[in-house]
CSV table of C-alpha atoms in Angstrom, one decimal:
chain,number,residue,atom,x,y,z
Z,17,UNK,CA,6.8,-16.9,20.8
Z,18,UNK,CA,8.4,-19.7,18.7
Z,19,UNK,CA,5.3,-21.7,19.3
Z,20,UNK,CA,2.7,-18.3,18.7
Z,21,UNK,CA,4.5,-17.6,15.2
Z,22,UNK,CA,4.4,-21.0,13.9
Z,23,UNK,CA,0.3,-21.1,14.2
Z,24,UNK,CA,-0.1,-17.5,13.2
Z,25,UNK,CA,2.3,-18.4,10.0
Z,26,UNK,CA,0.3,-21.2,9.0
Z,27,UNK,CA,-3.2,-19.4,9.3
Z,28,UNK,CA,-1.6,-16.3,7.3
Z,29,UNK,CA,-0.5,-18.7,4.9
Z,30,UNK,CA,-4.0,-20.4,4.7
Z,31,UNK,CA,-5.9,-17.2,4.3
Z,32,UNK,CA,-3.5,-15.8,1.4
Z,33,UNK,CA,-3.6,-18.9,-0.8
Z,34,UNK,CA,-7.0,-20.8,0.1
Z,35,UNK,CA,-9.4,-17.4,1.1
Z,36,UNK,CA,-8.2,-14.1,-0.5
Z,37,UNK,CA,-6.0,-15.0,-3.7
Z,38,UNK,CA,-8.6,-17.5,-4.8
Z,39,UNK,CA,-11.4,-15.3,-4.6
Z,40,UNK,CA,-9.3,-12.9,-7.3
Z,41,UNK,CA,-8.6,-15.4,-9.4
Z,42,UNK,CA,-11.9,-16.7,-9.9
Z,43,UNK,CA,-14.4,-13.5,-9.5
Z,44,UNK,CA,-11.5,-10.7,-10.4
Z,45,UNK,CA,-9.9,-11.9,-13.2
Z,46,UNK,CA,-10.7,-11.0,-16.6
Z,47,UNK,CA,-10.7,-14.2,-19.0
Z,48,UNK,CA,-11.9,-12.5,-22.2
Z,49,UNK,CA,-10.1,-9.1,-22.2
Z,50,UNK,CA,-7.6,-9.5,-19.4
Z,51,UNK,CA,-6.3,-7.3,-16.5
Z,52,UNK,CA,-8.3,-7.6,-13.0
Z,53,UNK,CA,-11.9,-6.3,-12.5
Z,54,UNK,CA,-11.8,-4.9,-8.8
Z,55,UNK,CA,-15.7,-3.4,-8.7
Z,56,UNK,CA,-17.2,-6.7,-6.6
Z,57,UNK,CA,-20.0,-7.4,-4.6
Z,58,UNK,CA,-19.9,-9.5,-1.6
Z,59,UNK,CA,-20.6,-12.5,-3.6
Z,60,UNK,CA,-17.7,-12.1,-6.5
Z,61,UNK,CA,-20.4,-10.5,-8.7
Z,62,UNK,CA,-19.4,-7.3,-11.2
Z,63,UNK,CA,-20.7,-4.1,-9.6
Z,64,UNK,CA,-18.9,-2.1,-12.0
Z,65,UNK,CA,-17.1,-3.4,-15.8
Z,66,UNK,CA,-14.5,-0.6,-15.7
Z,67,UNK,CA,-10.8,-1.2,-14.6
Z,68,UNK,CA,-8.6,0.3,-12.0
Z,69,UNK,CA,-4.8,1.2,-13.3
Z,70,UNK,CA,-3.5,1.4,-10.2
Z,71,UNK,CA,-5.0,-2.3,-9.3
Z,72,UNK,CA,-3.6,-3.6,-12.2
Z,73,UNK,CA,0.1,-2.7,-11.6
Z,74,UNK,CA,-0.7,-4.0,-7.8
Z,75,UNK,CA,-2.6,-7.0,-8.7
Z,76,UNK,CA,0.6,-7.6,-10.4
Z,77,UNK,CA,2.7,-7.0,-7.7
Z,78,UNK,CA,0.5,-9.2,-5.3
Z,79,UNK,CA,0.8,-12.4,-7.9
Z,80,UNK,CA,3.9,-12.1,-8.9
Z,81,UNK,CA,5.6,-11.5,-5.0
Z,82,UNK,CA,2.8,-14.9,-4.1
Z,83,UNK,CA,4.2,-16.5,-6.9
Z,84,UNK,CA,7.7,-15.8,-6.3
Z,85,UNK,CA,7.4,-16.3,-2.0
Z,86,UNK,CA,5.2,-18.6,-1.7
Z,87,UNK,CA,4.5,-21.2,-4.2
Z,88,UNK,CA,4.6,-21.1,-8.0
Z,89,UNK,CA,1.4,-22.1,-9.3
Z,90,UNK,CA,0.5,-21.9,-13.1
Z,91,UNK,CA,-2.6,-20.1,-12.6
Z,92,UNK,CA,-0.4,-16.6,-10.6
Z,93,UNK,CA,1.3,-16.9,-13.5
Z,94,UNK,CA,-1.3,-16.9,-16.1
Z,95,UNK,CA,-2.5,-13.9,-14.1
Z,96,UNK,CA,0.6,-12.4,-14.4
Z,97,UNK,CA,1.2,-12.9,-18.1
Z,98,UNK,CA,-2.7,-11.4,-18.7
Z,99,UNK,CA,-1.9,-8.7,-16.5
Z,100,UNK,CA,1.3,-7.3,-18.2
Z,101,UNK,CA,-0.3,-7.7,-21.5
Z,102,UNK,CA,-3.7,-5.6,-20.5
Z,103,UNK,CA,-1.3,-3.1,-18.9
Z,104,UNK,CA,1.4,-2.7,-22.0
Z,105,UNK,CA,-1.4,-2.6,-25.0
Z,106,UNK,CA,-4.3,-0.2,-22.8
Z,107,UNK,CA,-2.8,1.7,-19.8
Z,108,UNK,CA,0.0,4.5,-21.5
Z,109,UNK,CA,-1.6,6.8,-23.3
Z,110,UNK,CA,0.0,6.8,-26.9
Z,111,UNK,CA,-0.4,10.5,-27.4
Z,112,UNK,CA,2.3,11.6,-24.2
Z,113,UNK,CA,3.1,8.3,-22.6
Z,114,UNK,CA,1.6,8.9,-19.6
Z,115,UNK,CA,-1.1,6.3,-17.8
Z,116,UNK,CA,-4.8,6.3,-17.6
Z,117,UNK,CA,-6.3,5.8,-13.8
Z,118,UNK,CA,-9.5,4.0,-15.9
Z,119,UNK,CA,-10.2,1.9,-18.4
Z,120,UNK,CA,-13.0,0.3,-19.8
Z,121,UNK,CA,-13.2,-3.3,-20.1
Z,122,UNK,CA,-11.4,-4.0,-23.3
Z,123,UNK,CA,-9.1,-1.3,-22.0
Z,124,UNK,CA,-10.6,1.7,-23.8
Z,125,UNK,CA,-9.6,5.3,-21.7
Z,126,UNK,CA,-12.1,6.4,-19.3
Z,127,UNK,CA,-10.8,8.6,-16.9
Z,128,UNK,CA,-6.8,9.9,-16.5
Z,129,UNK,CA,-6.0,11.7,-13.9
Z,130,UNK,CA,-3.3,14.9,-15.1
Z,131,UNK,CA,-2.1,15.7,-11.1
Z,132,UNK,CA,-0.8,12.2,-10.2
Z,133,UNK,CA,1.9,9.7,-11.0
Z,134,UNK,CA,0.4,6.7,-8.8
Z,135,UNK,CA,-0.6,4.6,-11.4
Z,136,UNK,CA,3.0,4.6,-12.9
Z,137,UNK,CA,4.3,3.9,-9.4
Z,138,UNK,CA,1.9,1.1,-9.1
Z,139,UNK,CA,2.9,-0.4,-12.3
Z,140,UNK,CA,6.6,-0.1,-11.5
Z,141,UNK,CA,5.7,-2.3,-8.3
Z,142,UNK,CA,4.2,-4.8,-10.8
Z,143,UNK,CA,7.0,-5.1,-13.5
Z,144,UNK,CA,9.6,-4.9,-10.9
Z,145,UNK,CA,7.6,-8.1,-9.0
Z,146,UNK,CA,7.1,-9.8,-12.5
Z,147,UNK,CA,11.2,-9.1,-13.4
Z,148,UNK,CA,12.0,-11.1,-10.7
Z,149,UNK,CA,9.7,-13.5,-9.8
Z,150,UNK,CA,9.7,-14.9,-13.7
Z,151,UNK,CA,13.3,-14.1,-14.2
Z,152,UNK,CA,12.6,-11.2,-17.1
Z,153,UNK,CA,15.3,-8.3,-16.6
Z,154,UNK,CA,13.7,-6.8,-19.8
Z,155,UNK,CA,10.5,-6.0,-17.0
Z,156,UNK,CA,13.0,-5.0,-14.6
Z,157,UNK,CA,14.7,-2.4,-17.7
Z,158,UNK,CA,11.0,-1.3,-18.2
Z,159,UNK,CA,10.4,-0.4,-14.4
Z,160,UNK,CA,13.6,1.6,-14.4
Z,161,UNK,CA,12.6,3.3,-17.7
Z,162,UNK,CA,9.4,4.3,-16.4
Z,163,UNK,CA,10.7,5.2,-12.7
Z,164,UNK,CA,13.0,7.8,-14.7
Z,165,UNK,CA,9.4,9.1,-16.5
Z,166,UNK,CA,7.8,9.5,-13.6
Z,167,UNK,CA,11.2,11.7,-12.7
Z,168,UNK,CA,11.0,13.7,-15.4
Z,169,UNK,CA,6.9,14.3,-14.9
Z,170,UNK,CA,7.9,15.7,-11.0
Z,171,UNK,CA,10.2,17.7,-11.7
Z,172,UNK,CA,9.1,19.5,-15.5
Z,173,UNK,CA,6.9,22.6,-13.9
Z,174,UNK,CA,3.5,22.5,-16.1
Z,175,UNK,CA,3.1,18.6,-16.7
Z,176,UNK,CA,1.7,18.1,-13.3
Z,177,UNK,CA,-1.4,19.8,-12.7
Z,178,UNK,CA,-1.6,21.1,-9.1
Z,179,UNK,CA,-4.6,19.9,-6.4
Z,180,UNK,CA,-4.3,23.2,-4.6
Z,181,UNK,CA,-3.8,26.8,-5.7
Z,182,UNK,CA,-1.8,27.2,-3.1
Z,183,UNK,CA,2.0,25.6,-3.1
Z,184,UNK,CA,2.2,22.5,-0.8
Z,185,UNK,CA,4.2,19.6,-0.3
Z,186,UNK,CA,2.7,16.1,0.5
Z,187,UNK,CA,3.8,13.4,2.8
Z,188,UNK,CA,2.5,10.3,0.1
Z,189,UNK,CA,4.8,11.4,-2.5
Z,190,UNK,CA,7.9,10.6,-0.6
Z,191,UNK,CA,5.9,7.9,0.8
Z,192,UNK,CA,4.9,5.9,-2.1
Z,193,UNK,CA,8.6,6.4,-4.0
Z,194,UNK,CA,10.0,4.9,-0.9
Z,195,UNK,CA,8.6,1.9,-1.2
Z,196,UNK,CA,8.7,1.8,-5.1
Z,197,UNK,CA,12.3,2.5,-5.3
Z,198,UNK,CA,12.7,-0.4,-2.8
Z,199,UNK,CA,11.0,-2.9,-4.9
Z,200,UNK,CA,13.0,-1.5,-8.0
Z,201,UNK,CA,16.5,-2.1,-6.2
Z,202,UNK,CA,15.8,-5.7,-5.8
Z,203,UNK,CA,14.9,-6.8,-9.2
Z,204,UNK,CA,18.2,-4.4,-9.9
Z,205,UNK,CA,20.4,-5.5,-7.8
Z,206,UNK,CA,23.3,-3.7,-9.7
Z,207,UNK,CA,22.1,-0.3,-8.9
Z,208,UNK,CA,21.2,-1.0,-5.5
Z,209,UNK,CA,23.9,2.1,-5.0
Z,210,UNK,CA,22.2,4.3,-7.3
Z,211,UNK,CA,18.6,3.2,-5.6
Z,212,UNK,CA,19.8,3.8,-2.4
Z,213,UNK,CA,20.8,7.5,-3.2
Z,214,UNK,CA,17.5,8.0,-4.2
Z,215,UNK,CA,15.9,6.9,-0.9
Z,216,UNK,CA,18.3,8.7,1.2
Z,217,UNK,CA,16.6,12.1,-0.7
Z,218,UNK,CA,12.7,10.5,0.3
Z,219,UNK,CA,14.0,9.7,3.5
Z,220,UNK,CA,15.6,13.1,4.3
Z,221,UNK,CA,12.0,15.0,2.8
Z,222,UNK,CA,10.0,12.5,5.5
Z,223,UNK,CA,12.1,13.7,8.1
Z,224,UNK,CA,12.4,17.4,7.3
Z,225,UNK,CA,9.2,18.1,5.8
Z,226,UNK,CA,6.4,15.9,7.8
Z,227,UNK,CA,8.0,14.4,11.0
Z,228,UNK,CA,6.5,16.9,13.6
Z,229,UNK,CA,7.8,16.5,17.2
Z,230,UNK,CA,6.6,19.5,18.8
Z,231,UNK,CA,3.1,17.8,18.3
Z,232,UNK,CA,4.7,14.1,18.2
Z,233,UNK,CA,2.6,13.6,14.7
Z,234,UNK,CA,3.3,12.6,11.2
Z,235,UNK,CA,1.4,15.5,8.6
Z,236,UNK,CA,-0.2,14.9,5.3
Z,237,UNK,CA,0.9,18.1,4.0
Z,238,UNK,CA,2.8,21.3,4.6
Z,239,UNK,CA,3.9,24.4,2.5
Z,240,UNK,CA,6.7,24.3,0.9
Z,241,UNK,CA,9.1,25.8,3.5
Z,242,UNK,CA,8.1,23.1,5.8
Z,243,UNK,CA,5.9,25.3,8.4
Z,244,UNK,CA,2.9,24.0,9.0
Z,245,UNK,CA,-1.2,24.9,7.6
Z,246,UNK,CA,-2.5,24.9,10.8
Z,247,UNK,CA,-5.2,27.5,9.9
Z,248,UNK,CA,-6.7,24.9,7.4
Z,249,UNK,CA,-8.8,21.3,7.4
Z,250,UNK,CA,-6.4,20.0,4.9
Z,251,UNK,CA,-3.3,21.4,6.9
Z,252,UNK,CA,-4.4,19.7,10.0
Z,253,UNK,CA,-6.3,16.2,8.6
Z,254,UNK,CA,-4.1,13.4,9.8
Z,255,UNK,CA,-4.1,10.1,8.4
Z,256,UNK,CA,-3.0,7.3,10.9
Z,257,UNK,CA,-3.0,4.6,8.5
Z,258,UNK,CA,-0.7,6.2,5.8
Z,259,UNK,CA,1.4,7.1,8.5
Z,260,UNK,CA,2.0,3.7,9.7
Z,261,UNK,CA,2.2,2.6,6.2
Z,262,UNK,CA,5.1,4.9,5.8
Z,263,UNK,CA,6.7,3.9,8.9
Z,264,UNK,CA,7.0,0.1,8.4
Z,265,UNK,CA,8.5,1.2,5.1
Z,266,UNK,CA,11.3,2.9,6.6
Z,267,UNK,CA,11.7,-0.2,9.2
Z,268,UNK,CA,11.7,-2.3,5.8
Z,269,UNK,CA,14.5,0.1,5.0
Z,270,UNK,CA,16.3,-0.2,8.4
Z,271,UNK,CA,16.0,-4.2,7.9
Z,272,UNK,CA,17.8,-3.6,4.5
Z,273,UNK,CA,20.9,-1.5,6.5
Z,274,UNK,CA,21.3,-4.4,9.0
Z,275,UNK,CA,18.7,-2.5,11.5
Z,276,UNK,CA,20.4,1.0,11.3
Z,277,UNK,CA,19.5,2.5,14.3
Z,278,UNK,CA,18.7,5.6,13.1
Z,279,UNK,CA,15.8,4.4,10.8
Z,280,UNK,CA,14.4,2.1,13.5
Z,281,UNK,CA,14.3,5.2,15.7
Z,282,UNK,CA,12.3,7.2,13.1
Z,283,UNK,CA,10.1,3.9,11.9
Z,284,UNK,CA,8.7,3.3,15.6
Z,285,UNK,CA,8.3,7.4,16.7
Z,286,UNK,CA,6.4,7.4,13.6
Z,287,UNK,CA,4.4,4.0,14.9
Z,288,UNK,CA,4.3,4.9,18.4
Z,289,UNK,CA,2.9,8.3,17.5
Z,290,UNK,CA,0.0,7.6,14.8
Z,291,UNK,CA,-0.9,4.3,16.6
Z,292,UNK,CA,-1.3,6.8,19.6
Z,293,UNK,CA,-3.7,8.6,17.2
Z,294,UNK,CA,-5.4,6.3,15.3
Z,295,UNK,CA,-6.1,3.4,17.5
Z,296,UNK,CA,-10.2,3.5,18.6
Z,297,UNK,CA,-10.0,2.7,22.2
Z,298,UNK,CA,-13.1,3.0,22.9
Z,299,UNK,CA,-14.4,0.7,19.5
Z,300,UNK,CA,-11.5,-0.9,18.2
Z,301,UNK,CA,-9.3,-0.2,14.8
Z,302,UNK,CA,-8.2,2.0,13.0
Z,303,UNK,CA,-10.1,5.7,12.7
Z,304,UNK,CA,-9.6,7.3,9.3
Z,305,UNK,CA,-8.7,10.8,9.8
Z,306,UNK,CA,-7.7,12.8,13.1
Z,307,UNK,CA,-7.3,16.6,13.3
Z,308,UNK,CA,-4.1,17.3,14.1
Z,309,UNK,CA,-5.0,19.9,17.2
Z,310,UNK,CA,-8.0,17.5,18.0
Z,311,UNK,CA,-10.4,20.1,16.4
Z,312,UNK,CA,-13.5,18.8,14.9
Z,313,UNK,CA,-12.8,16.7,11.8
Z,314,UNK,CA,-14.0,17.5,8.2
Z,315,UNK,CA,-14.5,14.8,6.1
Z,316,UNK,CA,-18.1,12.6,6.9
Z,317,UNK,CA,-16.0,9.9,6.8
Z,318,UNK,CA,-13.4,10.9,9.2
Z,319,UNK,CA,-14.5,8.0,12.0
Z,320,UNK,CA,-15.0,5.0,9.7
Z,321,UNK,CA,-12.9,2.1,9.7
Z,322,UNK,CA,-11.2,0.8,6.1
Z,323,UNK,CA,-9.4,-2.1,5.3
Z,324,UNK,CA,-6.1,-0.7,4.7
Z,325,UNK,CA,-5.1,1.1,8.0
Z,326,UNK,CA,-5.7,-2.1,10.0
Z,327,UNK,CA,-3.2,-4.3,7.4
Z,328,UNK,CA,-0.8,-1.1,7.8
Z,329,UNK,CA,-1.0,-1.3,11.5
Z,330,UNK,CA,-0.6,-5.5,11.5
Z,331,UNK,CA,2.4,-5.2,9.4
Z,332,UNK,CA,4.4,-2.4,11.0
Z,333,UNK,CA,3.4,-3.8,14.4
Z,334,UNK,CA,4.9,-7.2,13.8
Z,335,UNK,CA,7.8,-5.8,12.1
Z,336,UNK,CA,8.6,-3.3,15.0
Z,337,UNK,CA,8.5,-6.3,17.0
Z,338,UNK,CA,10.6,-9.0,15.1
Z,339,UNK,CA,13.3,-5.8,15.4
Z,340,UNK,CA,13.2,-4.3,18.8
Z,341,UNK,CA,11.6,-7.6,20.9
Z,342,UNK,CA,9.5,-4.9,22.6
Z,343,UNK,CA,6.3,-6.9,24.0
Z,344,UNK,CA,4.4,-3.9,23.2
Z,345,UNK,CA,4.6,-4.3,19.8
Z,346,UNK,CA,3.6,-7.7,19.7
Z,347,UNK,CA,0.2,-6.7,22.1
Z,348,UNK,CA,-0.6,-3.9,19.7
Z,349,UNK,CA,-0.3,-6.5,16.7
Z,350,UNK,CA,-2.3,-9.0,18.3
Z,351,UNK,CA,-4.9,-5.9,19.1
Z,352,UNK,CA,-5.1,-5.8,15.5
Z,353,UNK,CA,-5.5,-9.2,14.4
Z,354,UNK,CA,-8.1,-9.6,16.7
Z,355,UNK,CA,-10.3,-7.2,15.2
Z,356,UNK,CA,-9.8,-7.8,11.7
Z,357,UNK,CA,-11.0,-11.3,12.9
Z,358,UNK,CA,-13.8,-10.2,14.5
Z,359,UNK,CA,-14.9,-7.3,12.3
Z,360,UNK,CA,-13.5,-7.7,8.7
Z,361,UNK,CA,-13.3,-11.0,7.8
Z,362,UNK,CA,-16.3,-12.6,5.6
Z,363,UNK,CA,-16.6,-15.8,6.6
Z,364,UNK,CA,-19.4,-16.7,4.0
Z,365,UNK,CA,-17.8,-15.5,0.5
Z,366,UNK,CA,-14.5,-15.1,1.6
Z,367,UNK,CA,-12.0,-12.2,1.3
Z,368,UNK,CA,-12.4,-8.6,3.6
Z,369,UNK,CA,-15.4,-6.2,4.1
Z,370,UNK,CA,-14.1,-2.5,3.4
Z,371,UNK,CA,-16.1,-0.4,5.0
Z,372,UNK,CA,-17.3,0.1,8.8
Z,373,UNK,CA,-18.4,2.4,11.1
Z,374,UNK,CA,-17.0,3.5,13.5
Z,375,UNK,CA,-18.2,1.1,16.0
Z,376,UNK,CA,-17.7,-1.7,13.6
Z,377,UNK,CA,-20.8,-2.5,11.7
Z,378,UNK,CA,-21.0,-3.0,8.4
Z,379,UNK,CA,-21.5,0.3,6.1
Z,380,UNK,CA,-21.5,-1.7,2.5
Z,381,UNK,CA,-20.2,-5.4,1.6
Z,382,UNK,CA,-18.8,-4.9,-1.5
Z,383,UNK,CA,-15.1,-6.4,-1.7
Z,384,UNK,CA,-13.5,-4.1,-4.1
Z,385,UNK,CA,-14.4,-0.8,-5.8
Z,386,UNK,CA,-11.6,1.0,-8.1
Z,387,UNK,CA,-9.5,1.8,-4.4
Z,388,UNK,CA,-9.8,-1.8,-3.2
Z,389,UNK,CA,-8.6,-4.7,-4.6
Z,390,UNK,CA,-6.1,-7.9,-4.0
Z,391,UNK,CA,-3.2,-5.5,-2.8
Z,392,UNK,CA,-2.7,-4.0,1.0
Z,393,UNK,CA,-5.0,-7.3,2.0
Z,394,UNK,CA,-2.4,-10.2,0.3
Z,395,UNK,CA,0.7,-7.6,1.1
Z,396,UNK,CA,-0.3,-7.7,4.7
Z,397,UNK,CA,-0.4,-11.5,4.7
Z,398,UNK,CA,2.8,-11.7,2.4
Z,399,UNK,CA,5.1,-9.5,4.6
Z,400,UNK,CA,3.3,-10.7,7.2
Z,401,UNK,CA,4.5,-14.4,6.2
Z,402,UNK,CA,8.0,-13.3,5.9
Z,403,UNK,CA,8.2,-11.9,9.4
Z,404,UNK,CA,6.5,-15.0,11.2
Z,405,UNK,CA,8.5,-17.4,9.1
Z,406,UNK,CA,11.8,-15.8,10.9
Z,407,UNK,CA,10.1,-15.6,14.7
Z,408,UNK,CA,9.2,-19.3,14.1
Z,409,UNK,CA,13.0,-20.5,13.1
């Protein structure tokens, strides 16, 4: 395996810094106005002049954690610098503090979204990333600051605006302030304590709330007294991908503990169980959405294949396997690897493809939109990285 993870580590480490941070820097990034433009074609070209909050706290996060890991070029950092500066003076709304989810170019409002705190989660990830890989605690202070927003907003009734009329809890909440929370608690080291309390509460609402044994399932969603919306699309819609995304977080977690068993046991049920649902055997990847009682699905989309789900499935694959040294693990990584190098790879322009069908051709070549940018693909070869560089030593 020694000999396996020294080749895989060096073409991980080729595609980040020669294929898919390149192509950022020179078709995403905004040299008049700063931030990151994330609407491009195939080629690099703009499709679309308006900005993605969310991808600029991630873009962030991606060049700052490349910088820091990997190598400290000038230009991550010049893309750092215009990304914390496009965020600080356009992103908050001055009138209640809370963030925008679009901006025009010269980072005038377009659309904010009232129901959801992503894109202050996002740009936590980023200041948190930029705190420590340029050694500015202030960025860490300002994470923690908005973290404690973001707080407040979830738990004052009437500043969120509901999705749904009818009360429900939702798995990517939890999810999502996992894996924040983590990235906070390293660039504050002194209230790793305080962090880890916090987690302990995500944790315990994954476990209680969306960890489903009697169907051997992860759900999106539930009402509030944890029973289950069976009688509903949105009730039963499964999401394989976020699943697995959510499981290698709690195996990050695990690592953290010095492999606590208990969080490896719940990291790899939830892998064994949504890679059970979500891997195509019959075409390869991925799928989208399952229904949870294998009704018919809902959404036209349900069969398609994205970007995301198959970095989600690399990482939490290889890290199940640099923990447990089950062989199955390491199969159902390579699985993966092999079709994202036979399906989404562009080997003309560079970067990912984002969209296929179910049996693998192309639905649209675009390389970003204002959900895909430089953030699960670099994060997948980043973690990714990390993992190999420890199976090769």
């Amino acid at each position: 395996m020694k000999q396996t993870s020294e080749l895989l580590y060096q073409e991980y480490r080729h595609m980040l810094m020669d294929n898919i941070l390149p192509f950022w820097l020179r078709y995403g990034l905004d040299r008049v106005h700063g931030g990151m433009y994330t609407a491009l074609d195939r080629d690099g070209s703009l499709l679309d002049t308006d900005k993605s909050v969310w991808f600029q706290g991630r873009a962030l996060w991606t060049f700052a954690t490349a910088y820091r890991q990997v190598e400290q070029n000038k230009e991550y950092k010049m893309v750092c610098d215009s990304l914390v500066s496009f965020i600080e003076q356009n992103c908050f709304d001055p009138a209640d503090g809370r963030m925008y989810f679009r901006v025009a170019k010269d980072g005038k409002p377009v659309i904010k979204r009232l129901r959801y705190v992503f894109s202050e989660t996002f740009t936590i990830l980023g200041f948190a990333a930029y705190s420590r890989a340029f050694n500015r605690p202030d960025y860490a202070q300002k994470a923690y600051d908005l973290l404690l927003k973001v707080e407040h907003y979830l738990l004052t009734p009437g500043l969120l605006v509901p999705k749904f009329d009818t009360p429900s809890l939702g798995f990517g909440l939890p999810m999502i302030l996992l894996n924040t929370v983590q990235e906070l608690r390293a660039a504050l080291p002194e209230k790793a304590e305080e962090f880890t309390t916090r987690i302990d509460g995500y944790l315990e609402q994954i476990k209680t709330y969306f960890i489903r044994p009697e169907l051997q399932i992860v759900v999106e969603q539930c009402n509030p007294d944890g029973s289950l919306q069976l009688d509903h699309f949105e009730g039963r819609q499964l999401n394989p991908g976020h699943a697995i995304e959510g499981a290698w977080f709690i195996l990050n977690e695990a690592r953290y503990r010095k492999n606590d068993p208990e969080l490896m046991n719940l990291g790899t049920t939830m892998l064994d169980w949504m890679w059970n649902k979500g891997w195509d055997s019959e075409h390869g990847g991925i799928i989208y959405f399952r229904d949870a009682l294998n009704k018919s699905a809902t959404e036209y989309w349900h069969d398609m294949k994205f970007w995301w789900p198959q970095c989600e499935a690399a990482i939490a694959n290889l890290m199940a396997y640099s923990m447990t040294g089950n062989d199955g693990y390491l199969q159902q990584f390579d699985t993966v690897h092999q079709y994202i190098k036979g399906h989404f790879l562009d080997y003309e322009f560079g970067e990912w493809y984002g969209y296929l069908h179910r049996d693998g051709t192309l639905s649209t070549p675009l390389k970003g939109n204002m959900y895909k940018g430089p953030f699960h693909i670099p994060r997948m070869y980043l973690v990714c990285c990390q993992l190999l560089d420890e199976l090769r030593r």
